[in-house]
mmCIF file of C-alpha atoms in Angstrom:
data_model
loop_
_atom_site.group_PDB
_atom_site.id
_atom_site.type_symbol
_atom_site.label_atom_id
_atom_site.label_comp_id
_atom_site.label_asym_id
_atom_site.label_seq_id
_atom_site.Cartn_x
_atom_site.Cartn_y
_atom_site.Cartn_z
ATOM 1 C CA MET E 1 -0.032 -6.012 24.003
ATOM 2 C CA THR E 2 -1.088 -6.692 20.704
ATOM 3 C CA ARG E 3 -3.005 -3.313 19.645
ATOM 4 C CA HIS E 4 -5.410 -3.298 16.441
ATOM 5 C CA LEU E 5 -4.431 -2.965 13.171
ATOM 6 C CA ALA E 6 -7.473 -0.879 11.251
ATOM 7 C CA ILE E 7 -8.638 -2.230 7.818
ATOM 8 C CA THR E 8 -10.128 0.517 5.725
ATOM 9 C CA MET E 9 -12.856 -0.432 3.536
ATOM 10 C CA GLY E 10 -11.894 2.106 0.634
ATOM 11 C CA ASP E 11 -14.911 2.441 -1.738
ATOM 12 C CA PRO E 12 -18.014 0.946 -0.137
ATOM 13 C CA ALA E 13 -19.574 -0.192 -3.807
ATOM 14 C CA GLY E 14 -16.372 -1.775 -4.752
ATOM 15 C CA ILE E 15 -14.662 -5.421 -3.685
ATOM 16 C CA GLY E 16 -13.467 -4.092 0.446
ATOM 17 C CA PRO E 17 -16.295 -4.769 2.187
ATOM 18 C CA GLU E 18 -16.339 -8.651 0.669
ATOM 19 C CA ILE E 19 -12.500 -9.082 0.862
ATOM 20 C CA LEU E 20 -12.715 -7.527 4.281
ATOM 21 C CA VAL E 21 -15.731 -10.283 4.977
ATOM 22 C CA LYS E 22 -13.212 -12.974 3.252
ATOM 23 C CA ALA E 23 -10.053 -12.540 5.330
ATOM 24 C CA ALA E 24 -11.266 -12.139 8.578
ATOM 25 C CA HIS E 25 -12.432 -15.585 7.911
ATOM 26 C CA ARG E 26 -9.523 -17.020 6.757
ATOM 27 C CA LEU E 27 -8.140 -15.639 9.518
ATOM 28 C CA LYS E 28 -10.496 -16.717 11.931
ATOM 29 C CA HIS E 29 -7.981 -18.279 14.213
ATOM 30 C CA ARG E 30 -5.447 -16.072 14.831
ATOM 31 C CA ILE E 31 -8.074 -13.410 15.749
ATOM 32 C CA ALA E 32 -9.697 -16.059 18.072
ATOM 33 C CA ALA E 33 -6.571 -16.123 19.501
ATOM 34 C CA GLY E 34 -5.911 -12.411 20.029
ATOM 35 C CA ASP E 35 -2.467 -13.138 18.199
ATOM 36 C CA LEU E 36 -4.494 -10.734 15.381
ATOM 37 C CA LYS E 37 -7.132 -8.013 16.458
ATOM 38 C CA LEU E 38 -8.286 -6.147 13.261
ATOM 39 C CA LEU E 39 -10.655 -2.739 13.501
ATOM 40 C CA VAL E 40 -13.076 -2.290 10.474
ATOM 41 C CA ILE E 41 -13.719 1.049 9.642
ATOM 42 C CA GLY E 42 -16.306 1.958 6.701
ATOM 43 C CA SER E 43 -19.624 1.934 5.824
ATOM 44 C CA VAL E 44 -21.162 -1.305 8.177
ATOM 45 C CA PRO E 45 -24.815 -1.348 5.920
ATOM 46 C CA ALA E 46 -21.875 -2.166 2.922
ATOM 47 C CA LEU E 47 -20.420 -4.669 5.128
ATOM 48 C CA ARG E 48 -23.268 -6.274 6.412
ATOM 49 C CA ARG E 49 -24.720 -6.686 2.783
ATOM 50 C CA ALA E 50 -21.232 -8.599 2.362
ATOM 51 C CA GLU E 51 -21.368 -10.978 5.258
ATOM 52 C CA GLY E 52 -24.689 -12.260 3.815
ATOM 53 C CA ALA E 53 -24.259 -12.466 0.566
ATOM 54 C CA LEU E 54 -21.087 -15.016 1.625
ATOM 55 C CA GLY E 55 -22.964 -16.686 4.381
ATOM 56 C CA ALA E 56 -20.335 -15.447 6.881
ATOM 57 C CA ALA E 57 -21.173 -14.233 11.055
ATOM 58 C CA PRO E 58 -22.120 -10.242 11.341
ATOM 59 C CA ILE E 59 -18.217 -8.286 12.948
ATOM 60 C CA PRO E 60 -19.691 -6.669 16.312
ATOM 61 C CA GLU E 61 -20.348 -2.997 15.801
ATOM 62 C CA ILE E 62 -18.740 -0.785 18.363
ATOM 63 C CA ALA E 63 -18.680 2.648 19.145
ATOM 64 C CA GLN E 64 -15.140 4.477 19.068
ATOM 65 C CA GLU E 65 -14.738 4.671 22.796
ATOM 66 C CA SER E 66 -15.779 1.060 23.627
ATOM 67 C CA ASP E 67 -13.456 -1.870 24.667
ATOM 68 C CA TRP E 68 -12.936 -3.530 21.296
ATOM 69 C CA PRO E 69 -13.221 -7.429 21.147
ATOM 70 C CA ASN E 70 -10.141 -8.779 18.510
ATOM 71 C CA LEU E 71 -12.316 -8.241 15.754
ATOM 72 C CA ALA E 72 -14.734 -5.205 15.219
ATOM 73 C CA CYS E 73 -16.592 -2.881 13.224
ATOM 74 C CA LEU E 74 -17.043 1.041 13.191
ATOM 75 C CA GLN E 75 -18.783 3.368 11.434
ATOM 76 C CA ALA E 76 -16.695 5.190 9.165
ATOM 77 C CA ASP E 77 -19.377 8.548 8.532
ATOM 78 C CA ALA E 78 -23.384 8.955 8.058
ATOM 79 C CA GLU E 79 -25.056 7.303 6.168
ATOM 80 C CA GLY E 80 -26.918 8.367 2.894
ATOM 81 C CA ALA E 81 -28.596 7.073 -0.211
ATOM 82 C CA PRO E 82 -27.576 3.395 -0.370
ATOM 83 C CA ILE E 83 -24.330 2.383 -1.937
ATOM 84 C CA GLU E 84 -24.866 -0.399 -4.400
ATOM 85 C CA PRO E 85 -21.713 -2.636 -5.722
ATOM 86 C CA GLY E 86 -20.390 -1.018 -8.680
ATOM 87 C CA GLN E 87 -22.060 2.155 -9.106
ATOM 88 C CA LEU E 88 -19.491 4.633 -8.574
ATOM 89 C CA SER E 89 -21.046 7.405 -6.676
ATOM 90 C CA ALA E 90 -19.544 10.531 -4.247
ATOM 91 C CA ASP E 91 -20.514 8.849 -0.719
ATOM 92 C CA GLY E 92 -18.737 6.039 -2.292
ATOM 93 C CA GLY E 93 -15.989 8.751 -2.008
ATOM 94 C CA ARG E 94 -16.184 10.637 1.292
ATOM 95 C CA PHE E 95 -16.625 7.103 3.079
ATOM 96 C CA ALA E 96 -13.167 6.342 1.592
ATOM 97 C CA PHE E 97 -12.336 9.500 2.875
ATOM 98 C CA LYS E 98 -13.871 9.112 5.686
ATOM 99 C CA ALA E 99 -12.523 6.332 7.001
ATOM 100 C CA ILE E 100 -9.120 6.462 6.384
ATOM 101 C CA GLU E 101 -9.345 9.882 8.363
ATOM 102 C CA ARG E 102 -10.554 8.143 10.722
ATOM 103 C CA ALA E 103 -7.959 5.225 10.920
ATOM 104 C CA VAL E 104 -5.513 8.437 11.020
ATOM 105 C CA ARG E 105 -6.660 10.357 14.068
ATOM 106 C CA LEU E 106 -6.553 6.601 15.819
ATOM 107 C CA ALA E 107 -3.185 5.704 14.344
ATOM 108 C CA LEU E 108 -1.560 8.903 15.557
ATOM 109 C CA ASP E 109 -3.368 8.448 19.074
ATOM 110 C CA GLN E 110 -1.678 5.206 18.889
ATOM 111 C CA ARG E 111 -5.650 3.387 19.848
ATOM 112 C CA ILE E 112 -3.911 0.889 16.573
ATOM 113 C CA GLY E 113 -0.621 -0.452 15.654
ATOM 114 C CA GLY E 114 -1.370 0.363 12.019
ATOM 115 C CA ILE E 115 -3.203 1.129 9.186
ATOM 116 C CA VAL E 116 -4.304 -1.327 6.141
ATOM 117 C CA THR E 117 -6.804 0.179 3.098
ATOM 118 C CA ALA E 118 -8.711 -1.767 0.942
ATOM 119 C CA PRO E 119 -8.651 0.093 -2.529
ATOM 120 C CA LEU E 120 -10.892 3.032 -3.239
ATOM 121 C CA ASN E 121 -11.796 4.644 -6.254
ATOM 122 C CA LYS E 122 -10.004 8.256 -7.492
ATOM 123 C CA GLU E 123 -13.150 9.868 -9.467
ATOM 124 C CA ALA E 124 -15.821 9.008 -6.547
ATOM 125 C CA LEU E 125 -13.072 9.878 -3.825
ATOM 126 C CA ASN E 126 -13.060 13.868 -6.142
ATOM 127 C CA LEU E 127 -16.437 13.462 -7.034
ATOM 128 C CA ALA E 128 -17.354 13.572 -2.987
ATOM 129 C CA GLY E 129 -14.571 16.801 -2.669
ATOM 130 C CA TYR E 130 -11.241 14.942 -1.889
ATOM 131 C CA HIS E 131 -9.198 16.013 -4.574
ATOM 132 C CA TYR E 132 -6.604 13.207 -4.242
ATOM 133 C CA ALA E 133 -4.497 11.146 -6.516
ATOM 134 C CA GLY E 134 -4.831 8.210 -4.271
ATOM 135 C CA HIS E 135 -4.674 6.910 -1.124
ATOM 136 C CA THR E 136 -0.699 8.484 -0.584
ATOM 137 C CA GLU E 137 -1.463 11.228 -1.086
ATOM 138 C CA MET E 138 -4.254 11.702 1.183
ATOM 139 C CA LEU E 139 -2.275 9.934 3.915
ATOM 140 C CA ALA E 140 0.736 12.000 3.225
ATOM 141 C CA ASP E 141 -1.785 15.317 3.820
ATOM 142 C CA LEU E 142 -3.531 13.866 6.700
ATOM 143 C CA THR E 143 -0.237 12.996 8.904
ATOM 144 C CA GLY E 144 1.440 16.264 7.419
ATOM 145 C CA VAL E 145 4.157 14.846 6.096
ATOM 146 C CA ARG E 146 5.711 15.824 3.154
ATOM 147 C CA GLY E 147 7.462 13.228 0.439
ATOM 148 C CA SER E 148 6.150 9.977 1.501
ATOM 149 C CA VAL E 149 7.365 7.240 -0.769
ATOM 150 C CA MET E 150 5.539 4.356 -2.910
ATOM 151 C CA MET E 151 6.866 1.092 -2.260
ATOM 152 C CA LEU E 152 5.199 -2.135 -3.476
ATOM 153 C CA ALA E 153 6.103 -5.776 -2.402
ATOM 154 C CA HIS E 154 5.605 -9.259 -4.006
ATOM 155 C CA GLY E 155 7.535 -11.722 -2.403
ATOM 156 C CA GLY E 156 11.265 -10.235 -2.960
ATOM 157 C CA MET E 157 10.051 -8.140 -5.431
ATOM 158 C CA ARG E 158 10.203 -5.094 -3.240
ATOM 159 C CA VAL E 159 10.710 -1.972 -5.382
ATOM 160 C CA SER E 160 9.952 1.930 -4.194
ATOM 161 C CA HIS E 161 9.388 5.021 -6.435
ATOM 162 C CA VAL E 162 11.231 8.476 -6.622
ATOM 163 C CA THR E 163 7.773 9.660 -8.590
ATOM 164 C CA THR E 164 4.348 7.640 -8.487
ATOM 165 C CA HIS E 165 1.531 9.926 -9.811
ATOM 166 C CA VAL E 166 2.295 12.584 -11.771
ATOM 167 C CA ALA E 167 2.864 12.574 -16.161
ATOM 168 C CA LEU E 168 6.055 10.932 -17.300
ATOM 169 C CA GLU E 169 7.072 14.586 -18.978
ATOM 170 C CA ASP E 170 7.256 15.597 -15.047
ATOM 171 C CA VAL E 171 9.198 12.983 -14.290
ATOM 172 C CA PRO E 172 12.825 14.196 -14.753
ATOM 173 C CA LYS E 173 12.718 17.510 -13.116
ATOM 174 C CA ARG E 174 11.612 15.300 -10.298
ATOM 175 C CA LEU E 175 14.048 13.096 -9.528
ATOM 176 C CA THR E 176 16.666 15.822 -7.567
ATOM 177 C CA PRO E 177 19.675 14.613 -5.604
ATOM 178 C CA GLU E 178 17.269 15.118 -1.955
ATOM 179 C CA ARG E 179 14.653 13.301 -3.327
ATOM 180 C CA LEU E 180 16.369 9.778 -4.381
ATOM 181 C CA ARG E 181 18.389 10.097 -1.613
ATOM 182 C CA ARG E 182 15.261 10.117 0.967
ATOM 183 C CA VAL E 183 13.919 7.391 -1.379
ATOM 184 C CA ILE E 184 16.756 5.537 -0.985
ATOM 185 C CA ASP E 185 16.860 5.621 3.029
ATOM 186 C CA LEU E 186 13.410 5.045 3.397
ATOM 187 C CA THR E 187 13.729 1.772 1.362
ATOM 188 C CA HIS E 188 16.534 1.163 3.784
ATOM 189 C CA LYS E 189 14.761 1.864 6.959
ATOM 190 C CA ALA E 190 11.682 -0.294 5.625
ATOM 191 C CA LEU E 191 13.946 -3.493 4.769
ATOM 192 C CA LYS E 192 15.645 -3.159 7.697
ATOM 193 C CA GLY E 193 12.166 -3.182 9.196
ATOM 194 C CA LEU E 194 11.489 -6.180 7.698
ATOM 195 C CA GLY E 195 14.250 -8.005 9.214
ATOM 196 C CA LEU E 196 16.763 -7.493 6.720
ATOM 197 C CA ALA E 197 19.788 -6.663 8.060
ATOM 198 C CA GLN E 198 22.132 -5.220 5.758
ATOM 199 C CA PRO E 199 19.988 -4.889 3.102
ATOM 200 C CA ARG E 200 20.794 -4.587 -0.764
ATOM 201 C CA ILE E 201 19.228 -1.671 -3.034
ATOM 202 C CA ALA E 202 19.846 -0.812 -6.660
ATOM 203 C CA VAL E 203 18.385 2.315 -7.637
ATOM 204 C CA ALA E 204 16.979 1.758 -11.418
ATOM 205 C CA ALA E 205 17.869 4.720 -14.445
ATOM 206 C CA LEU E 206 15.596 6.526 -15.686
ATOM 207 C CA ASN E 207 17.065 6.937 -19.239
ATOM 208 C CA PRO E 208 17.813 3.658 -21.624
ATOM 209 C CA HIS E 209 20.637 2.484 -20.916
ATOM 210 C CA ALA E 210 21.393 4.454 -18.115
ATOM 211 C CA GLY E 211 21.832 7.468 -20.277
ATOM 212 C CA GLU E 212 25.010 5.509 -22.400
ATOM 213 C CA GLY E 213 27.947 8.449 -21.465
ATOM 214 C CA GLY E 214 25.281 11.446 -22.595
ATOM 215 C CA LEU E 215 24.087 10.086 -25.449
ATOM 216 C CA PHE E 216 19.726 9.310 -23.944
ATOM 217 C CA GLY E 217 20.462 12.369 -21.102
ATOM 218 C CA ARG E 218 22.056 13.179 -18.424
ATOM 219 C CA GLN E 219 20.112 12.530 -15.255
ATOM 220 C CA ASP E 220 21.691 8.873 -14.423
ATOM 221 C CA ILE E 221 25.066 10.375 -14.332
ATOM 222 C CA ASP E 222 24.936 13.814 -13.245
ATOM 223 C CA VAL E 223 21.615 13.239 -10.225
ATOM 224 C CA SER E 224 21.504 9.812 -9.213
ATOM 225 C CA ALA E 225 25.161 8.239 -9.637
ATOM 226 C CA PRO E 226 26.619 10.998 -6.975
ATOM 227 C CA VAL E 227 23.636 10.323 -4.581
ATOM 228 C CA ILE E 228 24.859 6.586 -5.072
ATOM 229 C CA ALA E 229 28.152 7.364 -4.528
ATOM 230 C CA THR E 230 27.379 9.113 -1.194
ATOM 231 C CA ALA E 231 25.327 6.428 0.409
ATOM 232 C CA VAL E 232 27.460 4.632 -0.171
ATOM 233 C CA ALA E 233 30.031 6.534 1.201
ATOM 234 C CA ASP E 234 27.614 6.481 4.571
ATOM 235 C CA GLY E 235 27.609 2.488 4.686
ATOM 236 C CA LEU E 236 24.483 1.756 2.518
ATOM 237 C CA ASP E 237 24.701 -1.039 0.637
ATOM 238 C CA VAL E 238 23.094 0.309 -3.227
ATOM 239 C CA VAL E 239 24.745 0.098 -6.391
ATOM 240 C CA GLY E 240 23.103 2.183 -9.904
ATOM 241 C CA PRO E 241 21.851 3.644 -11.974
ATOM 242 C CA VAL E 242 21.339 0.135 -13.306
ATOM 243 C CA PRO E 243 19.520 -0.056 -17.081
ATOM 244 C CA GLY E 244 15.881 -0.446 -16.424
ATOM 245 C CA ASP E 245 15.678 -3.636 -18.612
ATOM 246 C CA THR E 246 17.627 -6.248 -16.561
ATOM 247 C CA VAL E 247 17.208 -4.101 -13.289
ATOM 248 C CA PHE E 248 14.001 -6.264 -12.179
ATOM 249 C CA VAL E 249 15.405 -9.524 -13.720
ATOM 250 C CA LYS E 250 18.190 -8.985 -11.335
ATOM 251 C CA LEU E 251 15.831 -8.481 -8.004
ATOM 252 C CA ARG E 252 13.987 -11.503 -9.130
ATOM 253 C CA ALA E 253 17.645 -12.924 -8.860
ATOM 254 C CA GLY E 254 17.545 -12.086 -5.722
ATOM 255 C CA GLN E 255 21.138 -10.019 -6.076
ATOM 256 C CA TYR E 256 19.501 -7.112 -4.125
ATOM 257 C CA ASP E 257 16.707 -7.005 -1.691
ATOM 258 C CA ALA E 258 14.563 -3.830 -2.972
ATOM 259 C CA VAL E 259 14.995 -1.803 -6.572
ATOM 260 C CA VAL E 260 14.236 2.258 -6.557
ATOM 261 C CA ALA E 261 12.232 2.840 -8.928
ATOM 262 C CA MET E 262 12.339 6.259 -11.287
ATOM 263 C CA TYR E 263 8.575 6.436 -12.476
ATOM 264 C CA HIS E 264 5.193 5.030 -11.448
ATOM 265 C CA ASP E 265 4.843 2.152 -14.783
ATOM 266 C CA GLN E 266 8.888 1.395 -14.514
ATOM 267 C CA GLY E 267 8.051 0.449 -10.825
ATOM 268 C CA HIS E 268 4.657 -1.424 -11.158
ATOM 269 C CA ILE E 269 4.661 -3.390 -14.493
ATOM 270 C CA PRO E 270 7.221 -6.295 -13.245
ATOM 271 C CA VAL E 271 5.451 -6.234 -9.554
ATOM 272 C CA LYS E 272 2.420 -6.769 -10.997
ATOM 273 C CA LEU E 273 3.144 -9.281 -14.099
ATOM 274 C CA LEU E 274 4.449 -11.435 -11.454
ATOM 275 C CA GLY E 275 1.819 -10.547 -9.180
ATOM 276 C CA PHE E 276 -0.990 -11.523 -11.540
ATOM 277 C CA GLU E 277 -2.254 -15.234 -12.110
ATOM 278 C CA VAL E 278 -4.250 -15.725 -15.353
ATOM 279 C CA ASP E 279 -6.180 -18.745 -16.332
ATOM 280 C CA PRO E 280 -4.569 -19.760 -19.387
ATOM 281 C CA THR E 281 -7.753 -21.157 -20.914
ATOM 282 C CA THR E 282 -10.265 -18.147 -20.339
ATOM 283 C CA GLY E 283 -7.354 -15.449 -20.372
ATOM 284 C CA GLN E 284 -8.931 -13.875 -16.802
ATOM 285 C CA TRP E 285 -6.787 -13.202 -14.051
ATOM 286 C CA MET E 286 -7.597 -15.200 -10.501
ATOM 287 C CA GLU E 287 -5.105 -14.027 -7.961
ATOM 288 C CA LEU E 288 -3.500 -11.016 -7.279
ATOM 289 C CA SER E 289 -0.519 -11.020 -4.684
ATOM 290 C CA GLY E 290 1.277 -7.956 -4.127
ATOM 291 C CA VAL E 291 1.098 -5.164 -1.075
ATOM 292 C CA ASN E 292 1.511 -1.363 -1.475
ATOM 293 C CA ILE E 293 3.592 0.400 1.820
ATOM 294 C CA THR E 294 3.587 3.475 2.542
ATOM 295 C CA LEU E 295 7.182 4.946 3.772
ATOM 296 C CA GLY E 296 8.050 8.035 5.462
ATOM 297 C CA LEU E 297 4.789 8.417 7.385
ATOM 298 C CA PRO E 298 4.500 8.856 11.445
ATOM 299 C CA ILE E 299 2.457 5.428 11.233
ATOM 300 C CA ILE E 300 2.086 2.684 9.175
ATOM 301 C CA ARG E 301 0.564 1.879 6.181
ATOM 302 C CA THR E 302 -0.556 -0.768 3.882
ATOM 303 C CA SER E 303 -2.297 -1.587 0.691
ATOM 304 C CA VAL E 304 -3.454 -4.171 -0.978
ATOM 305 C CA ASP E 305 -1.809 -3.762 -5.046
ATOM 306 C CA HIS E 306 -5.248 -3.762 -6.998
ATOM 307 C CA GLY E 307 -8.062 -1.396 -7.816
ATOM 308 C CA THR E 308 -11.877 -1.531 -6.549
ATOM 309 C CA ALA E 309 -12.984 -4.287 -9.314
ATOM 310 C CA PHE E 310 -16.152 -2.643 -9.989
ATOM 311 C CA ASP E 311 -17.215 -5.182 -12.718
ATOM 312 C CA ILE E 312 -17.257 -8.132 -10.330
ATOM 313 C CA ALA E 313 -17.783 -6.125 -6.788
ATOM 314 C CA GLY E 314 -21.023 -8.165 -5.324
ATOM 315 C CA ARG E 315 -20.407 -11.449 -7.080
ATOM 316 C CA GLY E 316 -18.880 -13.150 -4.234
ATOM 317 C CA ILE E 317 -15.330 -14.468 -6.882
ATOM 318 C CA ALA E 318 -13.153 -11.189 -4.818
ATOM 319 C CA ASN E 319 -10.234 -12.651 -4.239
ATOM 320 C CA GLU E 320 -8.801 -11.511 -0.795
ATOM 321 C CA ARG E 321 -4.990 -12.969 -0.746
ATOM 322 C CA SER E 322 -3.568 -9.233 -1.433
ATOM 323 C CA LEU E 323 -5.500 -7.796 1.751
ATOM 324 C CA ILE E 324 -4.207 -10.453 3.709
ATOM 325 C CA GLU E 325 -0.762 -10.073 2.538
ATOM 326 C CA ALA E 326 -1.323 -6.149 3.587
ATOM 327 C CA ILE E 327 -2.042 -7.500 7.234
ATOM 328 C CA GLU E 328 1.009 -9.916 7.164
ATOM 329 C CA TYR E 329 2.899 -7.146 6.123
ATOM 330 C CA ALA E 330 1.366 -4.390 8.650
ATOM 331 C CA GLU E 331 1.721 -7.096 11.264
ATOM 332 C CA ARG E 332 5.827 -7.355 10.828
ATOM 333 C CA LEU E 333 6.314 -3.257 10.525
ATOM 334 C CA ALA E 334 4.380 -2.987 14.083
ATOM 335 C CA ALA E 335 6.168 -5.204 15.684
ATOM 336 C CA SER E 336 9.526 -4.055 14.387
ATOM 337 C CA ALA E 337 8.286 -0.593 15.504
ATOM 338 C CA ALA E 338 7.316 -1.633 18.770
ATOM 339 C CA ALA E 339 10.652 -3.443 19.254
ATOM 340 C CA THR E 340 12.748 -0.415 18.584
ATOM 341 C CA GLN E 341 10.696 1.765 20.602
ATOM 342 C CA ARG E 342 10.887 -0.718 23.643
ATOM 343 C CA SER E 343 14.414 -0.396 23.157
ATOM 344 C CA ALA E 344 14.448 3.338 23.399
ATOM 345 C CA ALA E 345 12.683 3.729 26.510
#
């Protein structure tokens, strides 16, 4: 039986409401057939505003305890002052947090198959009193997990991260054998969940030229290389450290199924560079493809790979492609998790 995926709205002042409405329209035939079930969680008034602007039929609102139609919406928290598109506010951050909090509770209670998140605004989140660096850290806290891992995916470009939202000067000390092995193991597990029978993983070097024999730092030699050797001895297909200026070219060429990046920008830049489609005439980006997947949680969570885009919120021009891809990834991971549970029963 197909369970609902929760789609959290993120900050209602961003493009979340709009891309939710557009995605539901694009997926309406699958939803009508019961092949896909979605539960939108957030600010219902913000959703209604987006539906009105786009001329879409309203998504039915339900109570948590009621039977859910294939497509439904759930109010995350009490409304305050109206949340205006493109306007930073504490209420926008409050709704972003409350939607996640409610979705996590439903996921832990196994009432939904996973969570797909629309973007939040970190400044608004902190204005509301929720001091997290982003979704990944919030979800780890709400599920009681230490050491979750961010993976970005765009087509065959899959990149997981040893560190994410930390200062660059702090990265070397966070590259520990324990952390690197956890990222490798979770990456391997995720790739298996996505249907890759024999995942091939490359570990990116932290330093230029993988340290050049120690001339440019010893972390790749003293930390990464021994961990990789142990993983190989344990039966995993892992190579590295591969210099950062070539590892992503090889990933794009299909030599690996994923790369373990050392820090935020090392992993994000190549994926986003390929994910953005830019109009060469205007210089404006037209479309963004890519998915953010949180590994190591007791629940499934995928997300769009873009921000709230306050500058275009409410204008009807936001693109829903990344959200649809995030839904598809969540479906695949949920189906794999369900199959594993059935085989273990």
